Short mmCIF file of C-alpha atoms and ligand atoms in Angstrom, two decimals:
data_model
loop_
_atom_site.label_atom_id
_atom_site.label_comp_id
_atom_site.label_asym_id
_atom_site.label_seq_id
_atom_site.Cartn_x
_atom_site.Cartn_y
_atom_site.Cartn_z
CA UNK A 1 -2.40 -3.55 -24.27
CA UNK A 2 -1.79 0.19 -25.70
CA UNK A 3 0.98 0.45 -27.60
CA UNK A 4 3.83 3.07 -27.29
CA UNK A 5 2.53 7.01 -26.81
CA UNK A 6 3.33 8.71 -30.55
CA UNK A 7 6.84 10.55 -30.91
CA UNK A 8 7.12 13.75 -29.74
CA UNK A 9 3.85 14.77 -28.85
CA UNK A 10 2.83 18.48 -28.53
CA UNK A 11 0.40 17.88 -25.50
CA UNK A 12 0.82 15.24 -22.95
CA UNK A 13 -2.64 13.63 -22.69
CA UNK A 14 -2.39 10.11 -21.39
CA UNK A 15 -5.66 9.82 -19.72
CA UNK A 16 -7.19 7.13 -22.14
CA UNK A 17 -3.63 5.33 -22.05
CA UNK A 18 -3.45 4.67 -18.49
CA UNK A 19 -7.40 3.65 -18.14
CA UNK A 20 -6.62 1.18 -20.07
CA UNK A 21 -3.29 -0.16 -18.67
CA UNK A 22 -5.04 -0.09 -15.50
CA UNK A 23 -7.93 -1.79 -17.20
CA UNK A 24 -5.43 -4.62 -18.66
CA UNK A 25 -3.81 -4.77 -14.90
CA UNK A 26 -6.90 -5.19 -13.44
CA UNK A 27 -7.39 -8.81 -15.69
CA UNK A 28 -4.37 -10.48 -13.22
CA UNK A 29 -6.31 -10.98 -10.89
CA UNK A 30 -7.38 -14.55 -8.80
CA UNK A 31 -10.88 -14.28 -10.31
CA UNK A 32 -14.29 -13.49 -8.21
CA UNK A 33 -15.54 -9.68 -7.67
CA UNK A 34 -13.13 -7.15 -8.17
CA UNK A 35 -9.25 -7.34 -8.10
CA UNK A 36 -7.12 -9.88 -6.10
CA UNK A 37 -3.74 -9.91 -6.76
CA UNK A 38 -1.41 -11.01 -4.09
CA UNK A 39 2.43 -10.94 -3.28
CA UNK A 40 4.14 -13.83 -5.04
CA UNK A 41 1.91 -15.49 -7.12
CA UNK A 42 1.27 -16.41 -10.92
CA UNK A 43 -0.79 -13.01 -11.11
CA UNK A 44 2.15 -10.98 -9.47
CA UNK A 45 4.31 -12.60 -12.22
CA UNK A 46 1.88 -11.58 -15.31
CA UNK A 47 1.59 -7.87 -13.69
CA UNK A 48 5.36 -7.32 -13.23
CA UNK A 49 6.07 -9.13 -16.79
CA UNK A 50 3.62 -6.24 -18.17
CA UNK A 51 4.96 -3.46 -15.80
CA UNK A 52 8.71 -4.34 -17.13
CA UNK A 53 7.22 -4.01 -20.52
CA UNK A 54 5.77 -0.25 -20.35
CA UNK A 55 8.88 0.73 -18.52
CA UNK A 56 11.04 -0.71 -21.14
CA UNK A 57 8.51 1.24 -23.88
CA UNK A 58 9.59 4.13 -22.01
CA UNK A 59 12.85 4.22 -22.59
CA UNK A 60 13.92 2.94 -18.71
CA UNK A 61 15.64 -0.16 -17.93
CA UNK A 62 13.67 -2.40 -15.80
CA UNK A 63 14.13 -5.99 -13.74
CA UNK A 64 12.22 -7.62 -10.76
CA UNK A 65 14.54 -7.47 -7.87
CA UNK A 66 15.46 -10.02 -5.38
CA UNK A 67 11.55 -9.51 -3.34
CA UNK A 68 9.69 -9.15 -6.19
CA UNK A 69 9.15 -5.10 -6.65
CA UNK A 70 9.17 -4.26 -10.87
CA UNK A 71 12.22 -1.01 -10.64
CA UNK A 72 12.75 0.96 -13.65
CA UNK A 73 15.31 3.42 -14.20
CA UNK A 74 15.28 6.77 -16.41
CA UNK A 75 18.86 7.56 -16.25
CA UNK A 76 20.06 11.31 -15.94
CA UNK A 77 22.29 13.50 -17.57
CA UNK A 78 25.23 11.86 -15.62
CA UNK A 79 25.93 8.19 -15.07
CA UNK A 80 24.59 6.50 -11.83
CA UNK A 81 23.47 10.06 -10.77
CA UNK A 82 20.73 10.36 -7.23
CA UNK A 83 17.06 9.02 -7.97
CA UNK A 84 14.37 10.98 -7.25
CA UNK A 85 12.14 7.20 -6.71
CA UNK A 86 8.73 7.23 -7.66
CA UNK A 87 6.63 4.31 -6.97
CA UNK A 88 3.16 2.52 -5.54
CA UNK A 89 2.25 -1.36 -5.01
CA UNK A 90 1.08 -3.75 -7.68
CA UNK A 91 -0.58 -5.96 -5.00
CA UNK A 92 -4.38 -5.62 -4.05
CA UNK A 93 -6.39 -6.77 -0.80
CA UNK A 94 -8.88 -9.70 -1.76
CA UNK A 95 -11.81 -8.63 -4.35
CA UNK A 96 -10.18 -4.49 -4.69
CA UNK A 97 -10.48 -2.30 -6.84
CA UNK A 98 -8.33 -1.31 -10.23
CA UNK A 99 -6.51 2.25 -8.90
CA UNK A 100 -5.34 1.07 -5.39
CA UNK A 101 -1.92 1.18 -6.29
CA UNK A 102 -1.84 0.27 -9.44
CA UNK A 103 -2.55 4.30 -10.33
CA UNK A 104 0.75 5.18 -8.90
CA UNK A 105 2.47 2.56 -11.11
CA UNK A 106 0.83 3.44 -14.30
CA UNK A 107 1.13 7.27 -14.28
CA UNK A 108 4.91 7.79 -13.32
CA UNK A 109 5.58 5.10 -16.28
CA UNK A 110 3.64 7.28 -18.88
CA UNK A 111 5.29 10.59 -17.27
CA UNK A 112 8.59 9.02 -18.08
CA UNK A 113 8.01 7.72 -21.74
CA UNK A 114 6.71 11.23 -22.33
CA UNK A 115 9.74 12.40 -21.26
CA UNK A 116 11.85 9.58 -23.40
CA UNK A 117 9.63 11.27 -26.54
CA UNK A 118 10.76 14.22 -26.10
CA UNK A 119 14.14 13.73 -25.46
CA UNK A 120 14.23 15.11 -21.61
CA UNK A 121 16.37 14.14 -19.42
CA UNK A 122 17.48 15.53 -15.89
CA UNK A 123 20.58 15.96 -13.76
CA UNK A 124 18.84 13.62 -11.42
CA UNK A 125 17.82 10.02 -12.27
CA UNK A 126 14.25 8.85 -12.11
CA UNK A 127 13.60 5.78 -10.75
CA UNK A 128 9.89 3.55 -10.67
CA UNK A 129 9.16 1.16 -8.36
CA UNK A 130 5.91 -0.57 -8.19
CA UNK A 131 6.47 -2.49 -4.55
CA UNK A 132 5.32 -6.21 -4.71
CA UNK A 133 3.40 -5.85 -1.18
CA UNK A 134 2.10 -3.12 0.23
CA UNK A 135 -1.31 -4.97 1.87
CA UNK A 136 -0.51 -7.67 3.57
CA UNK A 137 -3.16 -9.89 2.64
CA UNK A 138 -1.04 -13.53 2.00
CA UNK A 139 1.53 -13.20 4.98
CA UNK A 140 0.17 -10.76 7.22
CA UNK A 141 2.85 -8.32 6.66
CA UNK A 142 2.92 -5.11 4.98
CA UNK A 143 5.18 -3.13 3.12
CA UNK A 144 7.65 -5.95 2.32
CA UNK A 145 9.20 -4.67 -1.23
CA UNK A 146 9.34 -0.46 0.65
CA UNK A 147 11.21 -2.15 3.58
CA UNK A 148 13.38 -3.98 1.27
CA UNK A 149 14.52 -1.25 -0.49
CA UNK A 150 14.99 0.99 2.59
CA UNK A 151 17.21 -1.26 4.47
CA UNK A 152 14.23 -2.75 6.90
CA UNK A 153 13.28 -5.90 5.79
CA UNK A 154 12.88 -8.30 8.81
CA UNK A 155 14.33 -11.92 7.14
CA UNK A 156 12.85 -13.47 10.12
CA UNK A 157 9.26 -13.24 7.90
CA UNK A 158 10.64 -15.05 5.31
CA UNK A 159 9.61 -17.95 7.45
CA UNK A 160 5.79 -17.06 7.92
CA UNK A 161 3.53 -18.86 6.25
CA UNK A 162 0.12 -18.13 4.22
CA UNK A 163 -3.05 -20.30 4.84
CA UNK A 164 -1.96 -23.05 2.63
CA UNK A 165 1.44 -23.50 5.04
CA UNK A 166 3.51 -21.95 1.99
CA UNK A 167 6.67 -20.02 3.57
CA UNK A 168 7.27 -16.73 2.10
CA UNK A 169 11.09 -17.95 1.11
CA UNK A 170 9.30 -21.30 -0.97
CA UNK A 171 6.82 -18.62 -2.05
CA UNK A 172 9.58 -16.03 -3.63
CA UNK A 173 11.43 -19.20 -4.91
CA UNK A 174 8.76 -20.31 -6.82
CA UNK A 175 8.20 -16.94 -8.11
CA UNK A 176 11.34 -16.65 -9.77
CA UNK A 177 13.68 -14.80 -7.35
CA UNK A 178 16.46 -15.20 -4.26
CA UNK A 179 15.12 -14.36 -1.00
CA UNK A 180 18.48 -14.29 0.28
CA UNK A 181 19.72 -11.54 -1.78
CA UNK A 182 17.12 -9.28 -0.37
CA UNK A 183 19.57 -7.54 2.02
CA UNK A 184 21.26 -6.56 -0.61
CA UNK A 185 18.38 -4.19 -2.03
CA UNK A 186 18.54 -1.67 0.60
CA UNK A 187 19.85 1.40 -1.10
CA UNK A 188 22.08 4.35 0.87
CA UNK A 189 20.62 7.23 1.41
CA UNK A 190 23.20 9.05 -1.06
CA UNK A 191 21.79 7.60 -3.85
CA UNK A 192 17.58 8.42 -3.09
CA UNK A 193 16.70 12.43 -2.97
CA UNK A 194 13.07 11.65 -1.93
CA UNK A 195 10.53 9.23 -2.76
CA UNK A 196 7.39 10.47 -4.08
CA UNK A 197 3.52 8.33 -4.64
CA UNK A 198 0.71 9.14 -6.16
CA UNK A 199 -2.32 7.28 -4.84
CA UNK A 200 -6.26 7.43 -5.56
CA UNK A 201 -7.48 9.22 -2.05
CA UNK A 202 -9.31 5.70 -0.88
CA UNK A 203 -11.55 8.46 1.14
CA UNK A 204 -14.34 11.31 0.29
CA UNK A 205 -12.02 14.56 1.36
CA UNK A 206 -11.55 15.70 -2.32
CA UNK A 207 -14.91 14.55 -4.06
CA UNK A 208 -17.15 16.63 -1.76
CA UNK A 209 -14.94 19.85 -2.00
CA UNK A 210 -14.74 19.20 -6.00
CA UNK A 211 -11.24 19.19 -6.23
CA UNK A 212 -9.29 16.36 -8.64
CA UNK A 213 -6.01 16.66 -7.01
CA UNK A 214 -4.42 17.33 -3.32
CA UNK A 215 -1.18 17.10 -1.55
CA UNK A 216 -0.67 14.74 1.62
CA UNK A 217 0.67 16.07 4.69
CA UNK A 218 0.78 13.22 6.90
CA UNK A 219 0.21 9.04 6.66
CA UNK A 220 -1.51 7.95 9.73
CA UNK A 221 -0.01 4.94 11.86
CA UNK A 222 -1.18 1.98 12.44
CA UNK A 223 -0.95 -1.48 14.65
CA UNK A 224 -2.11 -5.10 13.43
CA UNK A 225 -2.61 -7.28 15.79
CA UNK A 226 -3.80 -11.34 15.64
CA UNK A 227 -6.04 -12.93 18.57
CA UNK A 228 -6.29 -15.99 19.02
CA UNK A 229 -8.95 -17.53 22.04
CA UNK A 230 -8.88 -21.24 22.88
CA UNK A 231 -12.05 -22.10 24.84
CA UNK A 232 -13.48 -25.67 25.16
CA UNK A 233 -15.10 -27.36 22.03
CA UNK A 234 -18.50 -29.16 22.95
CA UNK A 235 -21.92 -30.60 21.58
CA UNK A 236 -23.90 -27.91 20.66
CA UNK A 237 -27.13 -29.92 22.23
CA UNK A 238 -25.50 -30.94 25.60
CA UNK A 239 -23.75 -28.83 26.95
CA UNK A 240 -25.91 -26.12 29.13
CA UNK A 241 -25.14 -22.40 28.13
CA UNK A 242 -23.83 -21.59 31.26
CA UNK A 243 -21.31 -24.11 31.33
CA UNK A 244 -19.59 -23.50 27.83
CA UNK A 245 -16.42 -21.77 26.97
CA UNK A 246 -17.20 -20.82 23.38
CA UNK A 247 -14.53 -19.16 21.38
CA UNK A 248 -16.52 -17.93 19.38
CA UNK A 249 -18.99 -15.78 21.38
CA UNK A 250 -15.81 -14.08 23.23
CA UNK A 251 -14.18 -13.32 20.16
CA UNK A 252 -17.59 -11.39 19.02
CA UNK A 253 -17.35 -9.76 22.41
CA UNK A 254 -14.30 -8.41 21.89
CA UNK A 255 -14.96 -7.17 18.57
CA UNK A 256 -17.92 -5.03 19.40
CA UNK A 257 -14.91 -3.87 22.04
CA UNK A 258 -13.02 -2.83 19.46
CA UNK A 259 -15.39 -0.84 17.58
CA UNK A 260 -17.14 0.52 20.99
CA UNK A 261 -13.90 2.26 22.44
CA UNK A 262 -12.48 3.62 18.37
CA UNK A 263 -16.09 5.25 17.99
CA UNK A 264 -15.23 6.82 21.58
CA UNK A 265 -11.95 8.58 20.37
CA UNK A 266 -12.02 11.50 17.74
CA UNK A 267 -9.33 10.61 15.06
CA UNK A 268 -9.23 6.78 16.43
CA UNK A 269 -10.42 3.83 13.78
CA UNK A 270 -10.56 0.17 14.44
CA UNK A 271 -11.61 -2.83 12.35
CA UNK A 272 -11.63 -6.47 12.79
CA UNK A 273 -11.17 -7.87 9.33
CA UNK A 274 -10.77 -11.46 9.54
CA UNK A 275 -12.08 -13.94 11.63
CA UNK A 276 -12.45 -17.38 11.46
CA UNK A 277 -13.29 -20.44 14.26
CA UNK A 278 -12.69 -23.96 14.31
CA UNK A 279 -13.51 -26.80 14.28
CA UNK A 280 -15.99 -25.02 12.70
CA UNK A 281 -19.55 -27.15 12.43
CA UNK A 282 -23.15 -26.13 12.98
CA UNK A 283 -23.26 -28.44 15.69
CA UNK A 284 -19.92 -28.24 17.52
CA UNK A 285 -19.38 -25.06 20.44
CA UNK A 286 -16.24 -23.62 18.76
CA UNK A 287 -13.14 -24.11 20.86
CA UNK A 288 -10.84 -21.85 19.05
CA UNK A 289 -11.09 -18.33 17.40
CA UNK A 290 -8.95 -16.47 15.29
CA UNK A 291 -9.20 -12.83 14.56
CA UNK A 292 -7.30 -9.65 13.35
CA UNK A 293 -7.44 -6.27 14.52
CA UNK A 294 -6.40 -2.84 13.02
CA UNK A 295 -6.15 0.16 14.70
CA UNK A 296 -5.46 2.95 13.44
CA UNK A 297 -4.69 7.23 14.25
CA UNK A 298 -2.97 10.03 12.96
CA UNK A 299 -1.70 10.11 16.10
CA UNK A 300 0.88 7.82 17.49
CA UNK A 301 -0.05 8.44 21.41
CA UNK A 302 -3.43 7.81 20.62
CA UNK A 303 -3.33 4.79 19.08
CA UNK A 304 -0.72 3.20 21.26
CA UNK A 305 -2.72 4.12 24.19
CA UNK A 306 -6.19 2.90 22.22
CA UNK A 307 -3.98 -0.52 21.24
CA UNK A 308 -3.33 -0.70 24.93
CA UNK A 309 -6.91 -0.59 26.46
CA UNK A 310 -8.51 -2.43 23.82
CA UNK A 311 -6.13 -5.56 24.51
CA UNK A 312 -6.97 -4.70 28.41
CA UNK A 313 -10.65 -5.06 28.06
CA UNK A 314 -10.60 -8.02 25.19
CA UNK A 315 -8.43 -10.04 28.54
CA UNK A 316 -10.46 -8.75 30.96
CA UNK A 317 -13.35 -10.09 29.22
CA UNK A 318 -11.67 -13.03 27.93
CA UNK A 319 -10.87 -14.05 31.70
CA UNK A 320 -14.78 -13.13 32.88
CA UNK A 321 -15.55 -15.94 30.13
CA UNK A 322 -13.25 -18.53 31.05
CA UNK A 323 -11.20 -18.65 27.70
CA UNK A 324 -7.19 -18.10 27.06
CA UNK A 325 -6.37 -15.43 24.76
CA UNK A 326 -3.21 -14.72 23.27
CA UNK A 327 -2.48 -11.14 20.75
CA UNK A 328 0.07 -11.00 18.32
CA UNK A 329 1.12 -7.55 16.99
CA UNK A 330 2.00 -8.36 13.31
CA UNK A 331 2.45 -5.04 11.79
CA UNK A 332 3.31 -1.63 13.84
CA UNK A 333 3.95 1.38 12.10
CA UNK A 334 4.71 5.14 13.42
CA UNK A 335 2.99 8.07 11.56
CA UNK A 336 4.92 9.49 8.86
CA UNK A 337 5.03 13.12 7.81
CA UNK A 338 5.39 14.19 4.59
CA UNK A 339 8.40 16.80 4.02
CA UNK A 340 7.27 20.54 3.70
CA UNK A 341 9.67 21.13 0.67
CA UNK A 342 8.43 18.37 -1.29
CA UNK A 343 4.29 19.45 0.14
CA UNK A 344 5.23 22.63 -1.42
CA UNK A 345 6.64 21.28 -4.73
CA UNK A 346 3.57 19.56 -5.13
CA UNK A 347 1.72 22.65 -4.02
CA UNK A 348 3.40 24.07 -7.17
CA UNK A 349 2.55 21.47 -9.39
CA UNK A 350 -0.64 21.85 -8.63
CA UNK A 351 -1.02 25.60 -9.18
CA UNK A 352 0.95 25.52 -12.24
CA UNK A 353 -1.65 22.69 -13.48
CA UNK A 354 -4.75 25.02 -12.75
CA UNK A 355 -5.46 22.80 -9.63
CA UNK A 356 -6.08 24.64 -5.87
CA UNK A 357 -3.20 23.62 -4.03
CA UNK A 358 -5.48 20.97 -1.45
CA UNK A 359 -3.89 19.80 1.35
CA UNK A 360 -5.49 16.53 3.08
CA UNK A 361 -3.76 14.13 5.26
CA UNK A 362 -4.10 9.83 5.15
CA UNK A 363 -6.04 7.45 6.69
CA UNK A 364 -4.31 4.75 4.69
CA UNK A 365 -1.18 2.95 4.78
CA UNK A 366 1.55 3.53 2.14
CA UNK A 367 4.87 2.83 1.09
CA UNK A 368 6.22 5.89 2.09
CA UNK A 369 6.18 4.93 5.67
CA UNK A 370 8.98 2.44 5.09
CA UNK A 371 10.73 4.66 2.75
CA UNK A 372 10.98 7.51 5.03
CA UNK A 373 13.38 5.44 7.19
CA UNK A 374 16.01 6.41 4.51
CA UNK A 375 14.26 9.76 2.22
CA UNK A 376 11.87 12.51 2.70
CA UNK A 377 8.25 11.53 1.11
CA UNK A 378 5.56 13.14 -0.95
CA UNK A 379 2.35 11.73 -1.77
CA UNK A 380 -0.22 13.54 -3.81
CA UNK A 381 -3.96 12.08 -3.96
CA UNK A 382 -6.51 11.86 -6.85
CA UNK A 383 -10.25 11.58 -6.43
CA UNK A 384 -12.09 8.52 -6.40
CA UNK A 385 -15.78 8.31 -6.72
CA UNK A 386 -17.21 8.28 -3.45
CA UNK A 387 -14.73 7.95 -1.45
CA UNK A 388 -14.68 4.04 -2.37
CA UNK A 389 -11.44 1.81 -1.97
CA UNK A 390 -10.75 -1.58 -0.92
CA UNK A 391 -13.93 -2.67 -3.23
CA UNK A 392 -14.99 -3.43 -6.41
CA UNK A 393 -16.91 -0.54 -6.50
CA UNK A 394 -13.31 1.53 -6.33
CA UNK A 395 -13.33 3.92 -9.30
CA UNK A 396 -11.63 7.38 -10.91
CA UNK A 397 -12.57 9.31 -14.42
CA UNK A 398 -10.41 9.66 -17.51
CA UNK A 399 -10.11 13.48 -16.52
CA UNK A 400 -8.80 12.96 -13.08
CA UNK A 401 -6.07 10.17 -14.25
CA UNK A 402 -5.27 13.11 -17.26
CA UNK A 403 -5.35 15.77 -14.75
CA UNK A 404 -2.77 13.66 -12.15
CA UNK A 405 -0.21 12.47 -14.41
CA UNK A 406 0.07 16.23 -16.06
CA UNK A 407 0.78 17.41 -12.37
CA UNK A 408 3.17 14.34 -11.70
CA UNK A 409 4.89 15.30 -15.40
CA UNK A 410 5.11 19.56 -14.00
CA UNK A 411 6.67 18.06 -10.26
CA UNK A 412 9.01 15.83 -12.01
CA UNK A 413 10.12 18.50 -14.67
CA UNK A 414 10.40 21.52 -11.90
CA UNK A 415 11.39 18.89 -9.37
CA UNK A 416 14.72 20.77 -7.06
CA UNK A 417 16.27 18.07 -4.76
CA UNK A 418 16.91 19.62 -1.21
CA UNK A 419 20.48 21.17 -0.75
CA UNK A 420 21.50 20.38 2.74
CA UNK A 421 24.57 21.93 2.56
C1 GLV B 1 -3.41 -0.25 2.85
O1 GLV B 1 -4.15 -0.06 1.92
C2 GLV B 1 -3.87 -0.02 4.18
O2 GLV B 1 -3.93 1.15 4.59
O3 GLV B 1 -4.29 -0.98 4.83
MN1 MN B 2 -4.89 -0.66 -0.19
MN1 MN B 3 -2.59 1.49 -1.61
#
């Protein structure tokens, strides 16, 4: 692990720092290719134990709260004055990359100590949250440690279970913390001037116009759904192929649905991710199949209408085949637009930095969609090499994580909360 940046340094270069705190994150991981690191589990536990640590080294305060986000506080030049919250996930989908998240953990962290070094402080309060689940890969639900802290947590999924029948209450209990206390995280929006993320792009946008850095306008929405079609299990050498009522073959049916009518529609994506049919044998017709789908627009209209046909055709086709189907939606979330004031803060940042001042909108999903239900948001985006995320293969350069957390340090130091007087 790197030790503490020197005292008072004269230039704020913390490139090779955070490569390798995002190098030592990187090692919590389940094991196989890549990065897995999911909500609630030993590897959750090691990364917030080291998160706490480097916040701590920098001078904040820092505890894992009730759902399992790591929050550090920088306090400022008055007692329990406003946070200006800064914050990404720790979590990663299964085999990811190093930066997903983890980026906008690391750099805030080493913003802050730099600040602690060189005895800064501000009339606001800075506070660091790295969210415990942001992907949705154990329970099927997203943004869990965001909705927490603005006020949206559903308890309800506190009784969903993960693959191996663990609830997520049993699962927080055994991670250390009170799942009932989680109401009690949602913080009033007196005490939060804006949240702000900083997040590797996950897309190509910024690589092919050669730029390091560029400022979000916009997250797109997006809709989960689960699908699950009961046929008729059978012998695989018996039964005739026009009298089956395989699962299986309907669910692959409706996933070339899927992607048929999001290629049709500019702006629409869709992606089945996970699938998997039962009883599952080489010689059994599979009776059941189970299958996500996420679609996905930066347009809500769009994609409710796109989530809307898509289910149409997939029961359409599902009754042409003689199989049940029933769909689930397990996440939902509206488009979220970033606030012009903080765009152009950033924009600022960026100029004063030596950076064109990029603006590019998301694809992906972020924390800032649950924290806009109490703060204005601001994301800014660093490169990654070719466009690459949720992969191995995900990967930034010393330069770029230098470049970010100088323009992070320049919005933090200039940063003027809005006066809505
Ligand atoms: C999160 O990475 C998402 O957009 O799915
Ligand atoms: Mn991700
Ligand atoms: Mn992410």
């Amino acid at each position: 692990m790197a030790g503490p940046m020197q005292k008072n340094p004269s230039e704020f270069n913390p490139g090779a720092t955070l490569m390798r705190r995002l190098e030592a994150l990187s090692l919590f991981s389940e094991g196989g290719d890549g990065v897995t690191r999911c909500f609630a589990t030993k590897e959750h536990h090691q990364a917030a134990e080291m998160i706490q640590a480097w916040m701590r080294d920098a001078g904040m305060s820092a505890h894992v709260d009730a759902v399992g986000n790591v929050v550090g506080r920088y306090e400022g030049t008055a007692a329990d004055a406003p946070a200006l919250v800064i914050g990404s996930h720790q979590d990663t989908v299964r085999q990811g990359g190093k930066y997903d998240g983890a980026m906008g953990v690391v750099v805030p962290i080493s913003c802050v100590e730099h600040f602690n070094n060189t005895d800064q402080r501000f009339p606001f309060a800075i506070e660091i949250i790295a969210f415990c689940d942001e992907e949705g890969v154990r329970f099927n639900s997203t943004l869990l440690g965001s909705r927490a802290i603005a006020g949206t947590f559903d308890m309800a999924a506190l009784e969903t279970t993960d693959n191996d029948n663990i609830a997520m209450a049993d699962a927080l209990r055994a991670f250390g913390t009170e799942p009932n206390d989680i109401p009690s995280l949602a913080r009033s929006k007196k005490d939060v001037l804006a949240f702000f993320e900083l997040h590797i792009e996950q897309g190509p946008v910024l690589e092919e116009e050669g730029l390091a850095l560029g400022v979000v306008t916009a997250i797109a929405g997006g809709t989960r759904l689960s699908a699950t079609v009961t046929g008729f299990a059978g012998h695989a050498g018996t039964v005739p192929m026009d009298r089956r009522r395989d699962a299986l073959t309907a669910a692959a049916q409706a996933i070339l649905t899927v992607e048929t009518y999001c290629s049709s529609k500019p702006g629409l994506v869709g992606t089945v991710g996970r699938i998997s049919a039962a009883p599952g044998a080489v010689n059994v017709i599979p009776g059941k199949a189970i299958f996500t789908i996420d679609i996905r627009a930066g347009d809500d209209a769009l994609r409710r209408q796109a989530v809307k046909d898509v289910c149409g055709e997939i029961e359409t086709l599902c009754q042409q085949r003689e199989v049940d189907l029933t769909i689930d939606v397990i996440h939902e979330s509206d488009g979220c637009q970033c606030a012009p004031w903080l765009m152009e803060q950033l924009e600022s940042a960026l100029i004063r930095t030596q950076h064109p001042a990029k603006r590019l909108m998301s694809g992906a999903g972020h924390d800032g969609m649950a924290m806009a239900h109490i703060t204005d948001v601001g994301m800014l985006f660093v490169r990654c090499k070719g466009g690459i995320s949720h992969h191995p293969a995900e990967s930034i350069t010393e330069a770029d994580a230098d470049a970010s957390a100088r323009a992070v340090l320049h919005f933090i130091q200039n940063f003027e909360p809005l006066n809505e007087t």
